[in-house]
mmCIF file with all atom_site columns, C-alpha atoms in Angstrom:
data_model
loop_
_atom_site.group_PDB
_atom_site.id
_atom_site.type_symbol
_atom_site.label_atom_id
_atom_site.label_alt_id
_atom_site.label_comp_id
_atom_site.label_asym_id
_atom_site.label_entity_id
_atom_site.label_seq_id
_atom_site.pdbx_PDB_ins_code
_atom_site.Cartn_x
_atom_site.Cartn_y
_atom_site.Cartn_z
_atom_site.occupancy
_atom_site.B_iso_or_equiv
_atom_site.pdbx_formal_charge
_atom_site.auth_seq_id
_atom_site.auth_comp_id
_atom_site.auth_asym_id
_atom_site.auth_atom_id
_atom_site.pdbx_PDB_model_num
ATOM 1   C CA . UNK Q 1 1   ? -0.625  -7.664  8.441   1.00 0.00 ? 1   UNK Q CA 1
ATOM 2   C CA . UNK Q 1 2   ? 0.243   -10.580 5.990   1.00 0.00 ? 2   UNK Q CA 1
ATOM 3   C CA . UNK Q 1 3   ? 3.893   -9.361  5.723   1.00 0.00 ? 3   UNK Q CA 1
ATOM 4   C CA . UNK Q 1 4   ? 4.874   -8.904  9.357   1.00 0.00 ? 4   UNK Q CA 1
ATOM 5   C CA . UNK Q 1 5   ? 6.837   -6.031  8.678   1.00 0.00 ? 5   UNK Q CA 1
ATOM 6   C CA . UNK Q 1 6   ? 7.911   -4.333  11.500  1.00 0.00 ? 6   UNK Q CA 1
ATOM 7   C CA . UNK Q 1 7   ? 5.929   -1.332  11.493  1.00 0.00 ? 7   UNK Q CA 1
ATOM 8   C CA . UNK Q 1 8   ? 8.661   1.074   13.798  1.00 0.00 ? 8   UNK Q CA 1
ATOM 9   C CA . UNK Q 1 9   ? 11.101  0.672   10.285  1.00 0.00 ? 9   UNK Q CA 1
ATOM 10  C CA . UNK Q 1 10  ? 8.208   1.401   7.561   1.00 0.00 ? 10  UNK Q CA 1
ATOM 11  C CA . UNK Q 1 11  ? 7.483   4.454   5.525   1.00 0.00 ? 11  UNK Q CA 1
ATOM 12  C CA . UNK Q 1 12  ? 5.159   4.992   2.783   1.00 0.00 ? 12  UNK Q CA 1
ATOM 13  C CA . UNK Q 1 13  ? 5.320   6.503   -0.569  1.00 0.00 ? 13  UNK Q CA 1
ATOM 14  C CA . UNK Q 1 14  ? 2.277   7.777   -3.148  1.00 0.00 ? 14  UNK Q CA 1
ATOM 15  C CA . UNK Q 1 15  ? 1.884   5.626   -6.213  1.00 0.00 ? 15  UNK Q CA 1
ATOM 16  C CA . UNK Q 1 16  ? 3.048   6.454   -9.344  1.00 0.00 ? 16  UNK Q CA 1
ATOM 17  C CA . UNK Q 1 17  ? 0.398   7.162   -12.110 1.00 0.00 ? 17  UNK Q CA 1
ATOM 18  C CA . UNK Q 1 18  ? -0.430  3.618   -13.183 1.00 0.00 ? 18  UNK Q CA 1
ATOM 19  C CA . UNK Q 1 19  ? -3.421  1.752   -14.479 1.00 0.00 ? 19  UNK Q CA 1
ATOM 20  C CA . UNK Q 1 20  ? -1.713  -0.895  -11.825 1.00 0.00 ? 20  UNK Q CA 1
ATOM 21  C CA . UNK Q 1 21  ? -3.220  1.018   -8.855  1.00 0.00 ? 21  UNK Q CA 1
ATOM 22  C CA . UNK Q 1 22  ? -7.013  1.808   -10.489 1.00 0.00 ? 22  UNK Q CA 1
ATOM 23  C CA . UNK Q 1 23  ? -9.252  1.376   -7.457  1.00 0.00 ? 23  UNK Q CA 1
ATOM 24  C CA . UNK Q 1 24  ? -11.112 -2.073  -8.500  1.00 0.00 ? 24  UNK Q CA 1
ATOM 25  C CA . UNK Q 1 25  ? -14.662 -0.828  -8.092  1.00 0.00 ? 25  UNK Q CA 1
ATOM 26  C CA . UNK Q 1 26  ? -14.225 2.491   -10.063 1.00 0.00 ? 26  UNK Q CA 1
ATOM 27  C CA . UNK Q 1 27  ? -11.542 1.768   -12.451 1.00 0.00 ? 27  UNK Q CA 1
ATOM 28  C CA . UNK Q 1 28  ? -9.194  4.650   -11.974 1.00 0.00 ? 28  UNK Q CA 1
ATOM 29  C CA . UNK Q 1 29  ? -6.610  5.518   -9.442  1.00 0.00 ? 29  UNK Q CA 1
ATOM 30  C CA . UNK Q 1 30  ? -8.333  7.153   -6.512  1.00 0.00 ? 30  UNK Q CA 1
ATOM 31  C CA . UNK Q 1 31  ? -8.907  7.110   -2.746  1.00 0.00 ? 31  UNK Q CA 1
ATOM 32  C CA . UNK Q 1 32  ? -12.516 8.171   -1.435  1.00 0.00 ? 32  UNK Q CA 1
ATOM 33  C CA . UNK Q 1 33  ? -15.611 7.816   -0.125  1.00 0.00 ? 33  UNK Q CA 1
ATOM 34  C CA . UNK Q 1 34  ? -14.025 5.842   2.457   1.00 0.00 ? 34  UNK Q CA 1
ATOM 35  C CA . UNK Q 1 35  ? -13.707 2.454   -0.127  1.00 0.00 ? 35  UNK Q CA 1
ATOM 36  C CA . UNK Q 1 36  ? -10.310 2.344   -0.405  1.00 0.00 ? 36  UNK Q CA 1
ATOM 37  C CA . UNK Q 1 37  ? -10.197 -0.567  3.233   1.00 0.00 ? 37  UNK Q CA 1
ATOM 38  C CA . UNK Q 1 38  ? -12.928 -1.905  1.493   1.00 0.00 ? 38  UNK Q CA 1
ATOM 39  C CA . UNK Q 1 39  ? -11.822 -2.555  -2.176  1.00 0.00 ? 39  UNK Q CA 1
ATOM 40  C CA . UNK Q 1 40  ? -8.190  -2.370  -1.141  1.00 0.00 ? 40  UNK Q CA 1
ATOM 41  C CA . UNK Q 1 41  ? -7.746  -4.692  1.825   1.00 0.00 ? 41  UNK Q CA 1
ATOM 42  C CA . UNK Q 1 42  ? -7.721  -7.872  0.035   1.00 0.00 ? 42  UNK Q CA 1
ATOM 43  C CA . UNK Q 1 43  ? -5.425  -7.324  -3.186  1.00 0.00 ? 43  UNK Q CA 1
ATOM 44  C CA . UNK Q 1 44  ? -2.965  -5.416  -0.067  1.00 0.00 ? 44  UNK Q CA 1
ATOM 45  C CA . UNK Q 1 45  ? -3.087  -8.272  2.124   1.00 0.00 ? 45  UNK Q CA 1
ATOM 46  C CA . UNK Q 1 46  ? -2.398  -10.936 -1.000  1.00 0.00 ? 46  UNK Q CA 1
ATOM 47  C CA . UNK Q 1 47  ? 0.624   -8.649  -2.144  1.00 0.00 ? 47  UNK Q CA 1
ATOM 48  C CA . UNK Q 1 48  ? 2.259   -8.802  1.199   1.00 0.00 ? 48  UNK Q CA 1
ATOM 49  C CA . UNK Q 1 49  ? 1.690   -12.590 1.952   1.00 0.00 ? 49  UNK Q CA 1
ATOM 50  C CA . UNK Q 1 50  ? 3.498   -13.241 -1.834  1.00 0.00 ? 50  UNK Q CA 1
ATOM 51  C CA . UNK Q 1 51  ? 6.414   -11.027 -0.259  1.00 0.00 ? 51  UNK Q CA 1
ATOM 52  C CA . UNK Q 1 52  ? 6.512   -13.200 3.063   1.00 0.00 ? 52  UNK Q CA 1
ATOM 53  C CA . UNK Q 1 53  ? 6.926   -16.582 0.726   1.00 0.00 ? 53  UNK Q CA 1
ATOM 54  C CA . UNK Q 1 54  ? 9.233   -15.341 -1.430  1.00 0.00 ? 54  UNK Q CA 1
ATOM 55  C CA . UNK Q 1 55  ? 11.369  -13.824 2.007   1.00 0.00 ? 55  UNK Q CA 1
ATOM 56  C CA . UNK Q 1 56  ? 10.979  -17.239 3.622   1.00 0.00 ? 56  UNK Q CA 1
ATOM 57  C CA . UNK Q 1 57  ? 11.725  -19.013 0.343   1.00 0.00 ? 57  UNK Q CA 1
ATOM 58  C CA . UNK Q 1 58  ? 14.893  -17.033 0.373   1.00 0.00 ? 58  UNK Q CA 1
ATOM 59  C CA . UNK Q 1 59  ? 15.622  -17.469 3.549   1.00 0.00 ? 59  UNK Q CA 1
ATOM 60  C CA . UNK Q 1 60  ? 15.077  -21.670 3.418   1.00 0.00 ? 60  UNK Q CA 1
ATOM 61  C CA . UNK Q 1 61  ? 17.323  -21.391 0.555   1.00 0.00 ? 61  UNK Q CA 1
ATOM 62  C CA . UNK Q 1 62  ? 20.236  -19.524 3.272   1.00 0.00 ? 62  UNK Q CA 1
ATOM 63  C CA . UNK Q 1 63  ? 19.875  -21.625 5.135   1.00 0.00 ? 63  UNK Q CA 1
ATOM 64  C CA . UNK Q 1 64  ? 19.256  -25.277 3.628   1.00 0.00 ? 64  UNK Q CA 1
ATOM 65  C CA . UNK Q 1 65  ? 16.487  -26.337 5.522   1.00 0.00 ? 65  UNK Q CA 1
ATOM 66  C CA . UNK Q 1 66  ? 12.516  -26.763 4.083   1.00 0.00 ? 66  UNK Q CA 1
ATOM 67  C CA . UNK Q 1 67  ? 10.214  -23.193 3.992   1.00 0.00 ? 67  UNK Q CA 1
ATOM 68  C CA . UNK Q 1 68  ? 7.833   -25.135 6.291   1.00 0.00 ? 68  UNK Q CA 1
ATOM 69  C CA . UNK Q 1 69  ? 10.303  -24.976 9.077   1.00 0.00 ? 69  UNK Q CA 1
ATOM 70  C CA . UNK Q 1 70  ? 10.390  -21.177 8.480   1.00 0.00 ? 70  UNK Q CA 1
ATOM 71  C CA . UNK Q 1 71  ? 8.231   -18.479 9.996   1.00 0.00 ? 71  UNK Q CA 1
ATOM 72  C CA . UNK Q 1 72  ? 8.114   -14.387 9.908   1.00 0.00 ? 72  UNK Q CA 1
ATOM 73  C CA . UNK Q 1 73  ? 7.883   -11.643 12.760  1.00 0.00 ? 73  UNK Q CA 1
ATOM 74  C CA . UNK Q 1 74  ? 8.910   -8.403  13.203  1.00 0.00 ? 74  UNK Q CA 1
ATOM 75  C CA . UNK Q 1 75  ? 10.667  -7.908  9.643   1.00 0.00 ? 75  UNK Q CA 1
ATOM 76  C CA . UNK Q 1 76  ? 12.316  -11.140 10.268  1.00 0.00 ? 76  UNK Q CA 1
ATOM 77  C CA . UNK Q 1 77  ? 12.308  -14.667 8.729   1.00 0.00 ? 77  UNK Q CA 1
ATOM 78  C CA . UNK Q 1 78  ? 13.157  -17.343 11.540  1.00 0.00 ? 78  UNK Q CA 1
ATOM 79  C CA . UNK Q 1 79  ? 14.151  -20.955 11.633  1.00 0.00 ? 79  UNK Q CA 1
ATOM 80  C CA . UNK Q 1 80  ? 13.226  -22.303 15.453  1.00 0.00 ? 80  UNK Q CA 1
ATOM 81  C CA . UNK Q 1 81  ? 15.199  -25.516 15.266  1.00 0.00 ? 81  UNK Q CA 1
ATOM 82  C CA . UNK Q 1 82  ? 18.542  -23.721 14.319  1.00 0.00 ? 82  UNK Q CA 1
ATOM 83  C CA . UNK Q 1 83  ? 17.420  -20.321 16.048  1.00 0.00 ? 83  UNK Q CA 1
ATOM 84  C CA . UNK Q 1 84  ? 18.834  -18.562 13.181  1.00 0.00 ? 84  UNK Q CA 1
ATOM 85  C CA . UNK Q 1 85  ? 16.825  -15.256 12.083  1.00 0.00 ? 85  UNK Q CA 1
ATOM 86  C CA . UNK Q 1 86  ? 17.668  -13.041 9.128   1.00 0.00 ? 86  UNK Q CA 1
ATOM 87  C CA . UNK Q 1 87  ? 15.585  -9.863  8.368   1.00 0.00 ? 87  UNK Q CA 1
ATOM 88  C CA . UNK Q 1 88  ? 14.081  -8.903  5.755   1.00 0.00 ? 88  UNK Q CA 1
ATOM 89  C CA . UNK Q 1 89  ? 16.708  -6.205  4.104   1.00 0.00 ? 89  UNK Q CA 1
ATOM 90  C CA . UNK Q 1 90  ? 19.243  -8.907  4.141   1.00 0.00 ? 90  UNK Q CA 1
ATOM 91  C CA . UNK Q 1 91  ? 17.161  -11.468 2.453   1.00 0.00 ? 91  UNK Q CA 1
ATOM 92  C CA . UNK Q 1 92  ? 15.327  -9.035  -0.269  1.00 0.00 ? 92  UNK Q CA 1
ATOM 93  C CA . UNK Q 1 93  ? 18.304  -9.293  -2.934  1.00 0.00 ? 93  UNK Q CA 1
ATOM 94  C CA . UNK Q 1 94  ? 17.970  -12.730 -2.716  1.00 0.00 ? 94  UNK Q CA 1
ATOM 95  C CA . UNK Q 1 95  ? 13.776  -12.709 -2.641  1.00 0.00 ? 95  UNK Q CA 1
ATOM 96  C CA . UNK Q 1 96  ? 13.591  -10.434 -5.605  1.00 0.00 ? 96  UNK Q CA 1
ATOM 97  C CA . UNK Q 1 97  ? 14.914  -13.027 -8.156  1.00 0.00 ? 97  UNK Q CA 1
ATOM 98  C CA . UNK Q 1 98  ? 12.036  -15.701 -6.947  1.00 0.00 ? 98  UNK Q CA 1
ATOM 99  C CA . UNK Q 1 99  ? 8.775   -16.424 -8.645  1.00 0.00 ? 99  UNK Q CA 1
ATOM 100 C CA . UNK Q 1 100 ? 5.933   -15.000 -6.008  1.00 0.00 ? 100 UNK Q CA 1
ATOM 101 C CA . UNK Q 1 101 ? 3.612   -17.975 -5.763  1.00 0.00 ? 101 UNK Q CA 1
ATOM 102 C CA . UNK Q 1 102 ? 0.566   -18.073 -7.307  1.00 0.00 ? 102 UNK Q CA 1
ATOM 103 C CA . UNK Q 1 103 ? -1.800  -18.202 -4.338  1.00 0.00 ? 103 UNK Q CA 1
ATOM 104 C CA . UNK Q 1 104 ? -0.951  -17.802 -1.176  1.00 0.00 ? 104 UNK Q CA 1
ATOM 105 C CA . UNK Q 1 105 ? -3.112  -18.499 2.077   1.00 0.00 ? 105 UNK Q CA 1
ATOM 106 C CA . UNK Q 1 106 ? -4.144  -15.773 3.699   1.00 0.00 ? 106 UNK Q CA 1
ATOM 107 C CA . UNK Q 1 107 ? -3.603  -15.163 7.869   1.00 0.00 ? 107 UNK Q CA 1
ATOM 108 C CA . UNK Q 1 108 ? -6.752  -16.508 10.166  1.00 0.00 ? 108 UNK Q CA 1
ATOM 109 C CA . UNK Q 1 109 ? -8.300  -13.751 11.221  1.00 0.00 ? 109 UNK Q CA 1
ATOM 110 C CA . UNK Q 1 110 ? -7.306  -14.742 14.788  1.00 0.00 ? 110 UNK Q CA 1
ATOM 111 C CA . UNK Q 1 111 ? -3.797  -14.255 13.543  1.00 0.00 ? 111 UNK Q CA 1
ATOM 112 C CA . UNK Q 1 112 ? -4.093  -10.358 13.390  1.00 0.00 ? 112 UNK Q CA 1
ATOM 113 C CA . UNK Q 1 113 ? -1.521  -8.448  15.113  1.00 0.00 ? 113 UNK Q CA 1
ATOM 114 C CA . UNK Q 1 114 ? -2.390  -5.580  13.473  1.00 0.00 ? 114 UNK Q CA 1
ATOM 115 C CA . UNK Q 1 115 ? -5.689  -5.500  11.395  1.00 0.00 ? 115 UNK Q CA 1
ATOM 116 C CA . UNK Q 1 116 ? -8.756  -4.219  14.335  1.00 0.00 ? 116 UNK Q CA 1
ATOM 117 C CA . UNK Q 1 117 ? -6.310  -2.696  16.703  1.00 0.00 ? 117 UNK Q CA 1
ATOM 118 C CA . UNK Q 1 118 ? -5.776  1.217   17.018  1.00 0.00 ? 118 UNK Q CA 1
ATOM 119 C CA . UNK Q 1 119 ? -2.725  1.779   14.969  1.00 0.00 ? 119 UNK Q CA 1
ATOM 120 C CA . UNK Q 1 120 ? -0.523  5.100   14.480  1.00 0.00 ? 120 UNK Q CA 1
ATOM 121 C CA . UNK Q 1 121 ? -1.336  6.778   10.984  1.00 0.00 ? 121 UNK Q CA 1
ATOM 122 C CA . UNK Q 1 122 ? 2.242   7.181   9.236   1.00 0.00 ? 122 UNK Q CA 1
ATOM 123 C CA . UNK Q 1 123 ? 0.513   10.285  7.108   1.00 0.00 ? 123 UNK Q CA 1
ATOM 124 C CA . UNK Q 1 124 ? -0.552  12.226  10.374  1.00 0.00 ? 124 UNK Q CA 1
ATOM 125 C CA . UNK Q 1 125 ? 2.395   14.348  11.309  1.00 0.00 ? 125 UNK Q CA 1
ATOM 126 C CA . UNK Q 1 126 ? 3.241   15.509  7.524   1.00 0.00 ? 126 UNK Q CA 1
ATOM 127 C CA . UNK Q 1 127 ? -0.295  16.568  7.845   1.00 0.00 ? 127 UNK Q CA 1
ATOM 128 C CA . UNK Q 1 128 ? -0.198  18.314  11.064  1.00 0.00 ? 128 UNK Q CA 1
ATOM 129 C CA . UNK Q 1 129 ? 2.867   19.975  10.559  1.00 0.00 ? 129 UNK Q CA 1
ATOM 130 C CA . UNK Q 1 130 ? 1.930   21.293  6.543   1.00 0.00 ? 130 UNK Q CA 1
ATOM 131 C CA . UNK Q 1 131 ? 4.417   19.551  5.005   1.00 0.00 ? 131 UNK Q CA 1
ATOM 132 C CA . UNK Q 1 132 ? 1.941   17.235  3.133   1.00 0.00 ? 132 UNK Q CA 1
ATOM 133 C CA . UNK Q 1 133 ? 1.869   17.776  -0.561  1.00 0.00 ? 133 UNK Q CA 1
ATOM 134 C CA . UNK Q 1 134 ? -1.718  17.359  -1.938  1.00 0.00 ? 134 UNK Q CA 1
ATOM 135 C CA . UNK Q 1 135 ? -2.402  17.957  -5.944  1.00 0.00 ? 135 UNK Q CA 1
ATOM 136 C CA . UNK Q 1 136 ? -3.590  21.168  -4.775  1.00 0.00 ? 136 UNK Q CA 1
ATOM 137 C CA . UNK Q 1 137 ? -0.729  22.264  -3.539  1.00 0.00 ? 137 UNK Q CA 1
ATOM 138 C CA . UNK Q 1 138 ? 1.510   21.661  -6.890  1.00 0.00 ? 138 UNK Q CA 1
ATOM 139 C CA . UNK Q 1 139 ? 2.185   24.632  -9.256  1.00 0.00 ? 139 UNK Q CA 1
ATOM 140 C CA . UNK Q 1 140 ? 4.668   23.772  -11.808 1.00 0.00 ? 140 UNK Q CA 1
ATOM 141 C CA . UNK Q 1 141 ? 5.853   26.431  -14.037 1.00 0.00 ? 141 UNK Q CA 1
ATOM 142 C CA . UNK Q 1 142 ? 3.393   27.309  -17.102 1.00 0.00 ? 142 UNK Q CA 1
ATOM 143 C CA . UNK Q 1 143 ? 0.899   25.408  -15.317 1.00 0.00 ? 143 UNK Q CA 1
ATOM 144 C CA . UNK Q 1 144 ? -2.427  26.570  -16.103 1.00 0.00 ? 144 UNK Q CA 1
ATOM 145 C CA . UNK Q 1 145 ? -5.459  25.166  -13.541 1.00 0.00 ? 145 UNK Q CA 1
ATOM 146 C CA . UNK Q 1 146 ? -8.831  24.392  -15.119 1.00 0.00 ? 146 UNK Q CA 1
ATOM 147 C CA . UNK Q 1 147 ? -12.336 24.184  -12.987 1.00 0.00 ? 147 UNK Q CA 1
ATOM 148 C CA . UNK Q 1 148 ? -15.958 23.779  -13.750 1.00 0.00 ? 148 UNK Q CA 1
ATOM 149 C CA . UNK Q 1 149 ? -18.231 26.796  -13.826 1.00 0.00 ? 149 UNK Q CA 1
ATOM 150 C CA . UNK Q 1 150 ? -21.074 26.215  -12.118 1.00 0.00 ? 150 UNK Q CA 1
ATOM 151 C CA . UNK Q 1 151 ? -24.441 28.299  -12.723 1.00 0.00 ? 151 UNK Q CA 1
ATOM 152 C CA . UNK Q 1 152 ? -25.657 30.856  -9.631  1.00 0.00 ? 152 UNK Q CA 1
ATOM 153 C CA . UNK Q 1 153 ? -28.752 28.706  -9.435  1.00 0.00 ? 153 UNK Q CA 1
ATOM 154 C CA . UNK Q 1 154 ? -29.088 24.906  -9.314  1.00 0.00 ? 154 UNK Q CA 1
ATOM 155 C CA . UNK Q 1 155 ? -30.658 23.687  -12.664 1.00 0.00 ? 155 UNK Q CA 1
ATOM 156 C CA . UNK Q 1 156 ? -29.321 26.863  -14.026 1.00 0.00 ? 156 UNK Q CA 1
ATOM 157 C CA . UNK Q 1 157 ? -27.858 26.657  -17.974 1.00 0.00 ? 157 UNK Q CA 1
ATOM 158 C CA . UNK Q 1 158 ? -25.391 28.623  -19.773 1.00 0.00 ? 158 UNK Q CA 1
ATOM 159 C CA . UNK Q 1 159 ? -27.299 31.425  -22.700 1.00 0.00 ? 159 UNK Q CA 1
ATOM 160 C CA . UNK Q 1 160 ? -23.876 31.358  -24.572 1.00 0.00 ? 160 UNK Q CA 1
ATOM 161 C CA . UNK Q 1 161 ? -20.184 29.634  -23.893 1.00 0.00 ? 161 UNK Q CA 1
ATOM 162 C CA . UNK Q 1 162 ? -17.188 32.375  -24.735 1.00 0.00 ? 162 UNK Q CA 1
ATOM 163 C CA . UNK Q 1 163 ? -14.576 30.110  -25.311 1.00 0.00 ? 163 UNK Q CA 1
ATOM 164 C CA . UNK Q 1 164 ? -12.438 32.043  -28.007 1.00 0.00 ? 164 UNK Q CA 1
ATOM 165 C CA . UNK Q 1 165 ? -9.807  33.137  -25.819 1.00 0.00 ? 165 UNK Q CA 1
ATOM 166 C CA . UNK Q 1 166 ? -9.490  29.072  -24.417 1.00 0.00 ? 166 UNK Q CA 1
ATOM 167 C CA . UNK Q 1 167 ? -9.523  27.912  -28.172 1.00 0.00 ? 167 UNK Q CA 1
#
């Protein structure tokens, strides 16, 4: 929402294993229990308004006039008063080497082009069609998969634990 990317040209990738990307309210990387909108939506939104400044700061710099005069849409960064518009792959070289402000101001709510409107899931036809990877679905070579045995019963206990072979 706070980028205006233009959602026909994006993709998605997993995260790499990083402290970075610890869900806020449990404190390690996870999705779940349906919290992820709800912890996530804020720090997400923040991240893409810095990367709209810094795109409009580089493109003010382009093209000599004030950031003020600039505004996004559509993976673009446009100048009215010249009618010049550059998008965002051709201004990213120059974005990257700019300090992302600080704080940034947030869209008005009645700004949203995207947030409360029925929007295509990119993950859904990797899903559909099986090519989805999920952690189950990894087996490297030598890999050895460890689980939790549970007792028959609920409260039941384990008499004795043969763990030689394991050790």
């Amino acid at each position: 929402e706070e980028l205006d990317a233009d959602w026909a040209k994006v993709g998605f990738e997993f995260a790499p294993i990083d402290p970075v990307y610890a869900h806020p309210g449990y404190g390690i990387q996870m999705t779940g229990g349906s919290t992820s909108t709800l912890a996530m939506s804020e720090p997400m939104r923040r991240a893409g308004a810095a990367a709209r400044a810094v795109l409009v700061e580089a493109a003010a710099r382009r093209w000599a006039v004030p950031a003020s005069e600039c505004r996004t849409e559509n993976g673009a960064a446009l100048h009215d008063a010249s009618a010049r518009r550059a998008p965002y792959g051709e201004l990213v070289e120059a974005a990257a080497g700019l300090e992302p402000p600080g704080e940034v101001p947030l869209k008005d709510p009645r700004d949203f082009r995207l947030i409360g409107r029925p929007i295509h899931r990119l993950d859904t036809p990797d899903k559909v069609s099986g090519k989805a990877l999920f952690s189950l679905d990894i087996a490297l070579p030598g890999m050895l998969t460890a689980l939790v045995a549970h007792p028959p019963v609920f409260g039941g206990k384990a008499r004795r634990v043969e763990d030689k072979a394991a050790l």
